[in-house]
Amino acid sequence: MTDEFDRLRNNPPAPNPSEAARARAISAAMQVFDAEGKKAGQTQGKTQGKSWWHRQSSILNRIWSNNMITRHHYLAGSALATLLLVPSAAYLTFELNRGNPPVATGISVSQPAEVQYQSAAETASGKKKDFNADDVARLLSRENSAGGAARNVTAMKPQQDAAPAPAPIYENIIAAPPALRAAPRASAPGSDPAAFQSHQAGDRFANADLNPVKSVATDPVSTFSVDVDTASYSLVRRALMQGRLPDPDSVRVEEMVNYFPYEWPRPQSADTPFRTTVTVTPTPWNAGTQLMSVAIKGYDIAPSSAPPANLVFLIDVSGSMNAPDKLPLLKSAFRLLLGKLRPEDKVSIVTYAGSAGTVLEPTSSSERDTILNAIDTLQPGGSTAGAQGIEAAYDLARRAFIKDGVNRVMLATDGDFNVGASSDGDLKRLIEDRRRDGIYLSVLGFGEGNLNDSLMQTLAQNGNGTAAYIDTLAEAQKALVEEAGSTLFPIAKDVKIQVEFNPARIAEYRLIGYETRALQREDFNNDRVDAGDIGSGHAVTAIYEVTPKGSEAVLNDPLRYGKPSSETPASDELAFVKLRYKQPDGDTSRLITTAVTQANAFSDFNAAPQDVRFATAVAAFGQKLRGAGTLEAYSYGSILDIARNARGEDPFGYRSGFLDLVRLAETLKR
């Protein structure tokens, strides 16, 4: 064997290929390519198969997608964070994840047309040719006319008088097709606009400006509605897993904090359905201030005593739902929910696309095969008559109404309502008119590129329901199975929180998040004002950053003409927390109060309860993604340290998944 190796090693090297032969081969290949393209164009207007970037990665993308829908998809975050240290490999990994071409400028990695063109030119002339945009445009026009994606050929024009500066590797992958080269959204401070630009420019988000710092001397009372939605966290996760920072408008800090389960102390009976826990700690990112965490935990209804449910699945089957992460994922999600229901629960299915139609009349969930067959028949097509579908679903829910039960419409859509009453105001009024019948509305969002997150929030908030975003089957399992009780069975409605700060102890405060849930001070006692609803076992956490009186961190100067109060009640109190709620079938609110004193405070942040510290890490992460100036100098590594040390028991891997997202954001920011 050694002799054979020696003989092969000592053989003379193979001769170099003939340049003339190479040119002839390339010319012949191009002629065949043109002929096949012309033939395909005559028969069906485009070449057979998928567009070229899907051909390159279809197998890997399918493998990746199958893995992403398992519960353990969070583990991919660690691998992705490692790959991101090598920009080119990481960028390709993210693009395979989302199944779309990387958005950048430059030359394709595969370069099927450009390289052939340049190689032929070099062969014919004996030297490298500096091809220009017009040359490449003529070559690419053949591919474009046959269904290929148009590319930014202007970006390929070489510099004439100086060697081009070396670009980052990920910028030399491929130019974006025109549909993807949309103007970037407004950037967060210190961030690259292109880094968080959605690769599908049709997504719509609505968010308010960050809450300002308020002076207790002039504005001592803070009032807001609770928020149990979790859609924002899933949207942020999807963006980061695709290799881009999220749109700041998609980040709602309170939804990120409330995404996680916390073991706050529970109420003892349903007579008082909430228990309030307040904790005060030093602020990790801002010396001289403190964080006041206000957490409420709802009463957990035993499954055996839960009321029967009348559920109407209102499913969007319009043409925009024709994507793997939309209607197919939606079908799988409802299969999971069906497995959680009991025989006394009823299921109906209404679809809408162009017009609304009833696919399944009210049916006992014990008839599983009948319901599954109805789900399996759903196919996408048509425009989106959303308002008509909602009306049909409410009519069906009224016909199957269960007295003293749960009656709920569950809307599953990508949020595109382009036929009928499509404005947020019209749909809001429609939902408000129907909820008085005792039928609630929950919204499940799917997909991207057409996502109307703003409309989803409007519908859920005014329909006495919740809004969740389902990006994977694991998220469907969390929202519809593991948290089915809190999703389906309300224990209170119109839940409001009001905090009054003691001006003798607190100089300033800032509510972290809840910008879209702000209420006027007088709304707290007005039972006609709608607010958020809480389901069985639900937890809600709100965090204030407060500045003690006399701290060097105070931002507002004292009032020159302000008169100090001669009566300062309970001077040992830091604040007074009030909570109002109504019973699910009631119209008159009830009040729960809690005084906050020094007994609630910890002088050392690391000595605070584990759940308080983890919620603080999530709040810091959300603020940093939104571009809050107070977090600009606070590193992702510091956030990661807090979350890692406060992870605790993590049976479903949610907190471990959060650690992966922080690592990804840190690497992308670099």
XYZ file of C-alpha atoms in Angstrom:
670
model
C 0.000 0.000 0.000
C 2.851 2.356 0.797
C 4.346 1.717 -2.630
C 1.041 2.565 -4.283
C 0.870 5.868 -2.417
C 4.453 6.670 -3.377
C 3.760 5.916 -7.033
C 0.688 8.163 -7.071
C 2.511 10.953 -5.263
C 5.434 10.858 -7.720
C 3.226 10.965 -10.811
C 3.426 14.241 -12.721
C 0.530 16.623 -11.961
C -2.488 16.698 -14.238
C -2.200 19.299 -17.021
C -4.092 22.577 -16.604
C -7.405 22.756 -18.473
C -7.387 24.456 -21.820
C -8.778 27.997 -21.611
C -10.246 27.600 -25.060
C -11.999 24.376 -24.056
C -13.371 26.073 -20.967
C -14.757 28.944 -23.039
C -16.409 26.519 -25.477
C -18.004 24.571 -22.598
C -19.357 27.694 -20.956
C -20.701 29.023 -24.254
C -22.480 25.732 -24.928
C -23.965 25.685 -21.445
C -25.269 29.219 -21.825
C -26.881 28.391 -25.158
C -28.668 25.397 -23.614
C -29.752 27.551 -20.671
C -31.177 30.216 -22.998
C -32.932 27.637 -25.129
C -34.547 25.933 -22.140
C -35.598 29.295 -20.702
C -37.165 30.311 -24.011
C -38.958 26.974 -24.273
C -40.331 27.288 -20.713
C -41.398 30.887 -21.369
C -43.405 29.767 -24.409
C -45.207 27.052 -22.492
C -45.907 28.511 -19.094
C -44.306 31.921 -18.849
C -41.483 30.936 -16.539
C -38.902 28.250 -15.939
C -39.949 25.139 -14.116
C -39.345 24.766 -10.409
C -39.046 27.335 -7.661
C -37.214 30.628 -7.766
C -33.479 30.200 -7.664
C -32.803 31.042 -3.996
C -35.351 28.444 -2.839
C -33.721 25.818 -5.091
C -30.391 26.369 -3.385
C -31.644 25.768 0.130
C -34.939 23.876 -0.020
C -33.657 20.662 1.544
C -31.771 22.348 4.372
C -34.629 24.764 4.945
C -37.086 21.895 5.264
C -34.885 20.115 7.777
C -34.467 23.338 9.755
C -38.207 24.096 9.707
C -39.081 20.629 10.994
C -36.707 21.067 13.884
C -38.005 24.557 14.674
C -41.523 23.327 15.418
C -40.413 21.092 18.274
C -40.314 22.201 21.865
C -36.549 22.022 21.846
C -36.130 24.657 19.153
C -34.760 26.974 21.833
C -31.548 24.948 21.857
C -30.800 26.292 18.400
C -30.075 29.665 19.918
C -26.774 28.542 21.433
C -25.630 27.079 18.154
C -26.649 30.196 16.277
C -24.842 32.415 18.751
C -21.682 30.413 18.147
C -22.095 30.548 14.388
C -22.547 34.296 14.521
C -18.901 34.603 15.481
C -18.236 33.670 11.867
C -20.407 36.215 10.006
C -20.787 34.373 6.744
C -21.767 31.038 8.266
C -24.157 32.624 10.710
C -25.821 34.787 8.108
C -26.456 31.801 5.881
C -27.854 29.867 8.871
C -30.387 32.583 9.602
C -31.401 32.812 5.966
C -31.997 29.063 5.817
C -34.117 29.489 8.936
C -36.492 31.953 7.327
C -36.329 30.591 3.806
C -35.610 33.916 2.110
C -32.577 35.423 0.441
C -30.229 37.436 2.647
C -30.873 41.143 2.299
C -27.646 42.913 1.407
C -25.813 44.109 -1.656
C -23.094 42.499 -3.717
C -22.577 39.309 -5.682
C -24.283 35.996 -5.218
C -22.405 33.189 -3.516
C -23.458 30.739 -6.185
C -23.141 33.397 -8.934
C -24.686 31.221 -11.641
C -24.924 33.975 -14.246
C -22.392 36.583 -13.228
C -19.479 34.173 -12.872
C -20.261 32.518 -16.191
C -20.336 35.917 -17.832
C -17.056 37.042 -16.326
C -15.317 33.691 -16.967
C -16.275 33.774 -20.625
C -15.065 37.370 -20.894
C -11.746 36.520 -19.283
C -11.285 33.557 -21.617
C -12.035 35.557 -24.739
C -9.803 38.493 -23.869
C -7.092 36.720 -21.936
C -7.573 39.030 -18.957
C -10.186 39.863 -16.356
C -12.932 42.136 -17.691
C -14.397 44.889 -15.526
C -18.013 44.250 -16.463
C -20.420 47.070 -15.757
C -24.051 47.288 -14.692
C -25.354 47.346 -18.270
C -23.483 44.141 -19.151
C -24.841 42.295 -16.148
C -28.342 43.698 -16.659
C -28.478 42.216 -20.153
C -27.409 38.846 -18.784
C -29.810 38.905 -15.841
C -32.756 40.016 -17.953
C -32.980 36.492 -19.316
C -33.279 35.078 -15.822
C -35.745 37.757 -14.745
C -37.996 37.217 -17.754
C -38.094 33.507 -16.948
C -39.283 34.057 -13.389
C -35.992 34.639 -11.611
C -35.582 37.319 -8.972
C -34.366 40.727 -10.084
C -31.099 41.730 -8.471
C -29.490 45.009 -7.642
C -27.065 45.103 -10.528
C -26.077 48.682 -9.799
C -24.422 47.476 -6.640
C -22.196 45.189 -8.725
C -20.538 47.956 -10.710
C -16.842 48.000 -9.734
C -15.068 51.136 -8.653
C -12.981 52.580 -11.476
C -10.108 54.505 -9.943
C -9.515 52.782 -6.647
C -9.629 49.284 -5.292
C -12.938 48.701 -3.534
C -12.804 48.640 0.231
C -13.340 45.130 1.580
C -16.977 44.768 2.627
C -18.206 42.544 5.437
C -18.671 38.990 4.270
C -22.423 39.043 4.806
C -22.771 42.035 2.487
C -21.380 40.049 -0.432
C -23.998 37.338 -0.476
C -26.791 38.621 -2.683
C -28.596 41.793 -3.565
C -32.154 42.037 -2.338
C -35.034 41.608 -4.781
C -36.924 44.886 -5.282
C -39.853 43.798 -3.113
C -37.518 43.360 -0.173
C -35.570 46.597 -0.579
C -38.079 48.677 1.378
C -37.126 51.747 3.332
C -36.022 50.799 6.851
C -38.089 51.714 9.847
C -36.945 54.383 12.257
C -33.963 53.051 14.126
C -33.404 52.768 17.819
C -30.611 54.933 19.186
C -27.248 53.495 18.290
C -28.596 50.737 16.088
C -28.259 49.984 12.408
C -31.623 50.515 10.650
C -30.951 47.620 8.284
C -30.272 45.313 11.205
C -33.910 45.198 12.319
C -35.634 45.939 9.018
C -38.251 43.274 8.479
C -37.442 41.195 5.435
C -41.148 41.360 4.755
C -42.034 45.045 4.706
C -45.816 44.589 5.063
C -45.858 43.937 8.832
C -47.619 46.686 10.758
C -46.981 47.570 14.386
C -48.435 50.278 16.593
C -46.736 51.391 19.757
C -46.572 54.528 21.878
C -43.526 56.485 22.980
C -41.697 55.217 26.042
C -43.194 56.372 29.323
C -41.452 59.505 30.621
C -40.065 60.153 34.088
C -42.761 61.898 36.129
C -42.380 64.096 39.200
C -44.338 62.936 42.230
C -44.780 66.558 43.310
C -46.924 67.330 40.263
C -48.155 63.906 39.110
C -48.197 61.436 42.010
C -50.689 58.921 40.545
C -50.109 56.322 37.820
C -53.051 54.415 36.306
C -53.080 51.652 33.695
C -54.948 48.585 32.491
C -53.414 45.153 33.000
C -52.002 43.365 29.966
C -51.807 39.579 29.713
C -50.948 39.419 26.013
C -47.701 37.717 25.000
C -47.516 38.371 21.247
C -44.598 40.795 21.477
C -42.214 38.250 22.985
C -42.853 35.773 20.168
C -42.352 38.510 17.562
C -39.047 39.512 19.147
C -37.922 35.900 19.304
C -38.728 35.291 15.663
C -36.778 38.340 14.531
C -33.693 37.391 16.540
C -33.805 33.779 15.391
C -33.834 35.077 11.817
C -30.673 37.055 12.446
C -32.041 40.583 12.785
C -32.843 42.938 15.615
C -36.613 43.403 16.022
C -38.480 46.495 14.935
C -38.620 48.657 18.099
C -42.355 49.171 17.560
C -42.867 45.406 17.897
C -41.361 45.453 21.405
C -43.869 45.872 24.237
C -41.911 45.389 27.431
C -44.854 44.331 29.593
C -45.750 41.525 27.175
C -42.183 40.257 27.301
C -42.150 40.298 31.112
C -45.566 38.620 31.349
C -44.638 35.910 28.842
C -43.015 33.865 31.604
C -44.751 31.981 34.424
C -43.875 33.236 37.923
C -44.545 31.659 41.272
C -46.021 34.730 42.943
C -48.041 33.985 46.101
C -51.533 32.796 45.211
C -54.890 33.924 46.637
C -56.551 31.522 49.037
C -60.057 31.548 47.564
C -62.076 32.711 44.579
C -63.834 35.266 46.803
C -60.704 37.449 46.525
C -59.370 36.353 43.125
C -56.072 38.265 43.322
C -53.118 38.560 45.636
C -50.683 41.445 45.286
C -46.939 41.154 45.948
C -44.720 44.264 45.918
C -40.915 44.168 46.006
C -38.458 47.091 46.011
C -34.814 46.598 44.949
C -31.886 48.730 43.758
C -31.884 49.340 39.985
C -29.026 47.370 38.361
C -28.608 49.829 35.464
C -29.151 53.178 37.177
C -27.447 54.013 40.474
C -29.535 56.126 42.805
C -32.878 54.683 41.696
C -34.938 51.684 42.740
C -37.249 49.211 41.031
C -40.696 48.622 42.489
C -42.192 45.381 41.180
C -45.984 45.062 41.496
C -47.080 41.478 40.855
C -50.594 40.070 41.017
C -51.509 36.409 40.849
C -54.978 35.202 39.880
C -56.949 32.410 41.483
C -56.408 29.097 39.735
C -59.622 27.262 38.890
C -59.374 23.492 39.299
C -59.890 21.786 35.910
C -62.705 19.684 37.338
C -64.651 22.792 38.357
C -64.003 24.810 35.198
C -67.228 25.777 33.381
C -68.057 24.221 29.995
C -66.763 26.052 26.937
C -68.433 27.088 23.703
C -65.568 27.841 21.306
C -65.918 29.144 17.766
C -62.735 28.846 15.703
C -62.790 31.765 13.252
C -60.117 30.846 10.727
C -58.654 33.072 8.047
C -58.303 31.005 4.853
C -57.606 33.919 2.534
C -54.849 33.813 -0.046
C -52.422 35.576 2.281
C -52.540 32.526 4.589
C -50.920 30.337 1.940
C -47.558 29.850 3.674
C -46.092 27.029 5.816
C -46.041 29.202 8.946
C -49.644 30.308 8.496
C -52.536 27.955 7.650
C -50.627 24.639 8.055
C -49.261 25.757 11.436
C -52.707 27.062 12.382
C -54.239 23.639 11.707
C -51.649 21.953 13.906
C -52.225 24.496 16.680
C -55.966 23.830 16.783
C -55.288 20.099 16.834
C -53.315 20.657 20.026
C -56.096 22.725 21.586
C -58.676 20.093 20.700
C -56.729 17.554 22.763
C -57.142 19.790 25.837
C -60.937 20.082 25.640
C -63.480 17.964 27.540
C -66.609 16.177 26.197
C -68.888 18.918 27.582
C -67.026 21.540 25.523
C -68.341 22.514 22.078
C -66.388 23.482 18.975
C -67.562 25.289 15.830
C -65.555 26.408 12.804
C -66.208 29.483 10.659
C -63.909 30.490 7.810
C -63.635 33.687 5.839
C -62.073 34.465 2.486
C -64.095 36.652 0.145
C -67.157 35.621 2.140
C -67.750 33.870 5.452
C -68.909 30.268 5.705
C -69.666 27.724 8.416
C -67.460 24.654 8.101
C -68.574 22.953 11.321
C -71.749 23.478 13.331
C -71.439 23.299 17.160
C -70.010 19.856 17.872
C -68.981 18.110 21.084
C -65.199 17.899 21.384
C -65.644 14.154 21.962
C -66.366 13.871 18.216
C -62.690 14.340 17.548
C -62.578 12.754 14.089
C -65.395 14.969 12.815
C -63.640 18.111 14.024
C -60.250 17.032 12.692
C -61.725 16.236 9.288
C -63.255 19.721 9.170
C -59.880 21.286 10.018
C -58.091 19.190 7.399
C -60.394 20.401 4.618
C -59.322 24.049 5.027
C -57.525 25.485 1.992
C -56.313 29.054 1.372
C -57.709 31.298 -1.354
C -59.537 34.581 -1.906
C -59.548 37.997 -0.269
C -60.065 38.681 3.436
C -63.627 39.518 4.481
C -62.632 39.769 8.128
C -65.545 41.818 9.449
C -68.060 39.502 7.786
C -66.293 36.495 9.301
C -66.370 37.996 12.803
C -70.108 38.683 12.524
C -70.768 35.112 11.347
C -68.682 33.693 14.215
C -70.549 35.751 16.822
C -73.890 34.653 15.367
C -72.833 31.006 15.655
C -71.559 31.562 19.206
C -74.912 33.083 20.206
C -76.804 30.099 18.819
C -74.661 27.696 20.857
C -74.445 29.987 23.908
C -73.797 28.206 27.217
C -75.318 29.981 30.205
C -72.776 30.285 33.057
C -70.164 28.860 30.706
C -67.300 30.226 28.644
C -68.351 31.561 25.243
C -65.409 32.639 23.139
C -64.511 33.300 19.508
C -60.896 32.412 18.701
C -59.741 34.348 15.636
C -56.705 32.903 13.861
C -55.260 35.160 11.171
C -52.237 36.965 9.801
C -54.181 40.157 10.517
C -54.989 41.193 6.965
C -58.555 42.538 6.722
C -58.828 44.043 3.264
C -62.536 43.608 2.511
C -65.377 45.098 4.540
C -64.948 47.139 7.709
C -61.165 47.206 7.620
C -60.238 50.240 9.707
C -59.190 49.673 13.305
C -61.966 52.020 14.466
C -64.742 50.182 12.602
C -63.615 46.790 13.842
C -63.218 48.111 17.387
C -66.832 49.282 17.407
C -67.957 45.954 15.966
C -66.212 44.015 18.751
C -67.491 46.372 21.474
C -71.072 45.875 20.289
C -70.765 42.081 20.410
C -68.921 41.611 23.725
C -71.971 42.829 25.645
C -73.572 39.485 24.775
C -71.035 37.760 27.039
C -68.967 36.393 24.154
C -65.237 37.137 24.332
C -62.712 37.295 21.526
C -59.127 36.016 21.535
C -56.719 36.537 18.633
C -53.945 34.229 17.432
C -51.535 35.754 14.932
C -49.581 33.740 12.364
C -46.862 34.407 9.806
C -45.104 37.551 8.695
C -44.953 39.897 5.759
C -48.641 40.623 6.082
C -48.964 40.725 9.858
C -51.223 43.447 11.239
C -50.129 43.364 14.865
C -51.819 46.703 15.520
C -55.214 45.342 14.495
C -54.709 42.160 16.510
C -54.097 44.237 19.637
C -57.186 46.366 18.978
C -59.463 43.361 18.520
C -58.203 41.480 21.576
C -58.261 44.504 23.892
C -61.818 45.403 22.947
C -63.078 41.836 22.816
C -62.216 40.993 26.453
C -59.644 38.515 25.233
C -55.942 37.943 24.737
C -53.572 38.249 21.784
C -50.824 35.712 21.131
C -48.462 35.239 18.211
C -47.840 31.645 17.124
C -44.536 31.264 15.296
C -43.837 27.613 16.111
C -45.730 24.539 17.225
C -43.951 24.847 20.579
C -45.531 28.285 21.037
C -48.940 26.806 20.170
C -48.360 24.174 22.852
C -47.577 26.890 25.406
C -50.444 29.234 24.547
C -53.203 26.699 23.891
C -52.313 23.671 26.019
C -50.048 24.533 28.936
C -51.841 27.851 29.535
C -55.288 26.774 28.384
C -56.862 27.686 31.724
C -55.677 31.279 31.677
C -56.418 31.569 27.947
C -59.968 30.211 28.044
C -61.397 30.707 31.534
C -61.629 34.310 32.819
C -61.728 35.009 36.551
C -62.033 38.820 36.291
C -62.586 41.551 33.726
C -61.783 45.256 33.499
C -58.769 44.910 35.791
C -57.022 48.235 36.490
C -54.042 49.182 38.642
C -53.426 52.572 40.218
C -50.324 53.493 42.203
C -50.009 56.629 44.318
C -46.474 57.573 45.359
C -45.703 59.288 48.646
C -44.001 62.640 47.843
C -42.229 62.549 51.212
C -40.343 59.394 50.167
C -40.361 59.254 46.366
C -39.315 62.126 44.079
C -39.853 60.582 40.612
C -41.132 57.445 38.928
C -41.331 55.848 35.507
C -43.597 52.954 34.547
C -41.702 50.416 32.437
C -43.954 49.341 29.572
C -47.771 49.501 29.402
C -47.556 52.506 27.055
C -50.573 51.289 25.070
C -52.515 50.532 28.277
C -52.321 53.939 29.960
C -55.509 55.272 31.564
C -56.520 58.633 32.946
C -56.571 58.982 36.709
C -60.360 59.353 36.744
C -60.786 56.165 34.665
C -59.834 54.030 37.648
C -63.154 54.530 39.421
C -65.248 54.692 36.251
C -66.810 51.278 35.710
C -67.782 52.221 32.167
C -64.113 52.287 31.113
C -62.963 48.998 29.608
C -59.699 47.408 30.789
C -57.819 44.124 30.605
C -59.076 40.698 31.608
C -57.309 37.973 33.583
C -57.758 34.235 33.244
C -57.440 31.369 35.673
C -54.025 31.320 37.383
C -52.722 34.243 35.332
C -49.915 36.415 36.694
C -49.361 40.068 35.792
C -46.196 41.993 36.658
C -45.578 45.726 36.408
C -42.248 47.391 37.224
C -41.657 51.017 38.147
C -38.268 52.699 38.276
C -38.523 55.140 41.200
C -36.122 57.763 42.523
C -36.096 58.261 46.298
C -36.344 61.743 47.720
C -32.890 63.298 48.063
C -31.199 60.967 45.552
C -28.580 62.423 43.210
C -30.438 60.680 40.370
C -33.430 63.064 40.586
C -33.956 64.668 37.162
C -36.563 67.344 37.908
C -35.752 70.519 39.840
C -37.981 71.311 42.806
C -40.809 73.766 42.198
C -39.951 77.315 43.206
C -43.552 78.128 44.061
C -44.654 74.731 45.267
C -45.944 74.534 48.810
C -44.810 71.518 50.818
C -47.725 69.481 52.085
C -48.412 70.010 55.758
C -50.156 66.646 55.943
C -48.181 63.663 54.731
C -50.186 60.518 55.500
C -48.323 57.379 56.582
C -44.855 58.837 56.136
C -43.305 55.369 56.370
C -45.105 54.303 53.186
C -43.367 54.471 49.811
C -46.535 54.033 47.773
C -50.117 52.806 47.857
C -51.276 50.225 45.287
C -54.944 49.899 44.349
C -56.506 47.261 42.083
C -60.016 47.297 40.650
C -61.753 44.376 38.957
C -65.182 43.010 38.051
C -66.427 39.468 38.255
C -66.717 37.900 34.766
C -70.494 38.321 34.848
C -70.576 41.517 36.941
C -70.892 45.208 36.162
C -69.699 46.731 39.447
C -66.007 46.802 40.299
C -64.385 45.738 43.555
C -61.278 47.195 45.197
C -58.123 45.601 46.619
C -55.442 47.800 48.243
C -51.834 47.244 49.343
C -49.502 49.635 51.168
C -45.826 49.571 50.183
C -43.388 50.146 53.049
C -39.708 49.643 53.757
C -40.595 46.078 54.730
C -41.028 45.368 51.012
C -37.504 46.586 50.190
C -34.204 44.738 49.682
C -30.967 46.678 50.017
C -29.122 44.099 47.865
C -30.529 43.275 44.430
C -29.003 39.780 44.516
C -30.912 39.039 47.732
C -34.276 39.684 46.076
C -36.536 36.748 45.147
C -35.538 34.820 42.059
C -38.661 35.690 40.064
C -38.178 39.407 40.769
C -34.622 39.288 39.436
C -35.575 37.333 36.315
C -38.462 39.711 35.526
C -36.001 42.584 35.940
C -33.659 41.011 33.370
C -36.519 40.652 30.870
C -37.589 44.257 31.464
C -34.029 45.464 30.882
C -33.771 43.427 27.670
C -37.068 44.788 26.316
C -36.104 48.374 27.075
C -32.731 47.956 25.406
C -34.346 46.537 22.266
C -36.754 49.488 22.227
C -33.848 51.910 22.436
C -34.424 53.291 25.931
C -31.667 55.806 26.663
C -31.345 54.716 30.289
C -30.241 51.251 29.108
C -27.868 52.368 26.355
C -24.738 51.902 28.474
C -26.004 48.729 30.159
C -24.588 45.685 28.382
C -26.357 42.580 27.152
C -23.779 40.637 29.131
C -25.006 42.215 32.374
C -28.595 41.323 31.477
C -27.474 37.796 30.722
C -25.761 37.492 34.112
C -28.936 38.532 35.958
C -31.121 36.124 33.981
C -28.680 33.223 34.302
C -28.408 33.607 38.065
C -32.194 33.869 38.413
C -33.183 31.120 35.995
C -34.096 28.612 38.722
C -36.282 25.652 37.822
C -37.142 25.805 34.145
C -39.287 22.740 33.299
C -40.399 24.003 29.874
C -37.152 25.712 28.850
C -38.681 29.192 28.493
C -36.029 30.895 30.573
C -33.203 29.046 28.866
C -34.667 30.219 25.578
C -34.544 33.787 26.851
C -30.828 33.432 27.607
C -30.284 32.359 24.003
C -32.116 35.442 22.721
C -29.964 37.773 24.812
C -26.833 36.115 23.408
C -28.134 36.505 19.874
C -28.990 40.171 20.381
C -25.544 40.818 21.842
C -23.825 39.246 18.845
C -26.069 40.977 16.299
C -25.446 44.315 17.976
C -21.712 43.856 17.503
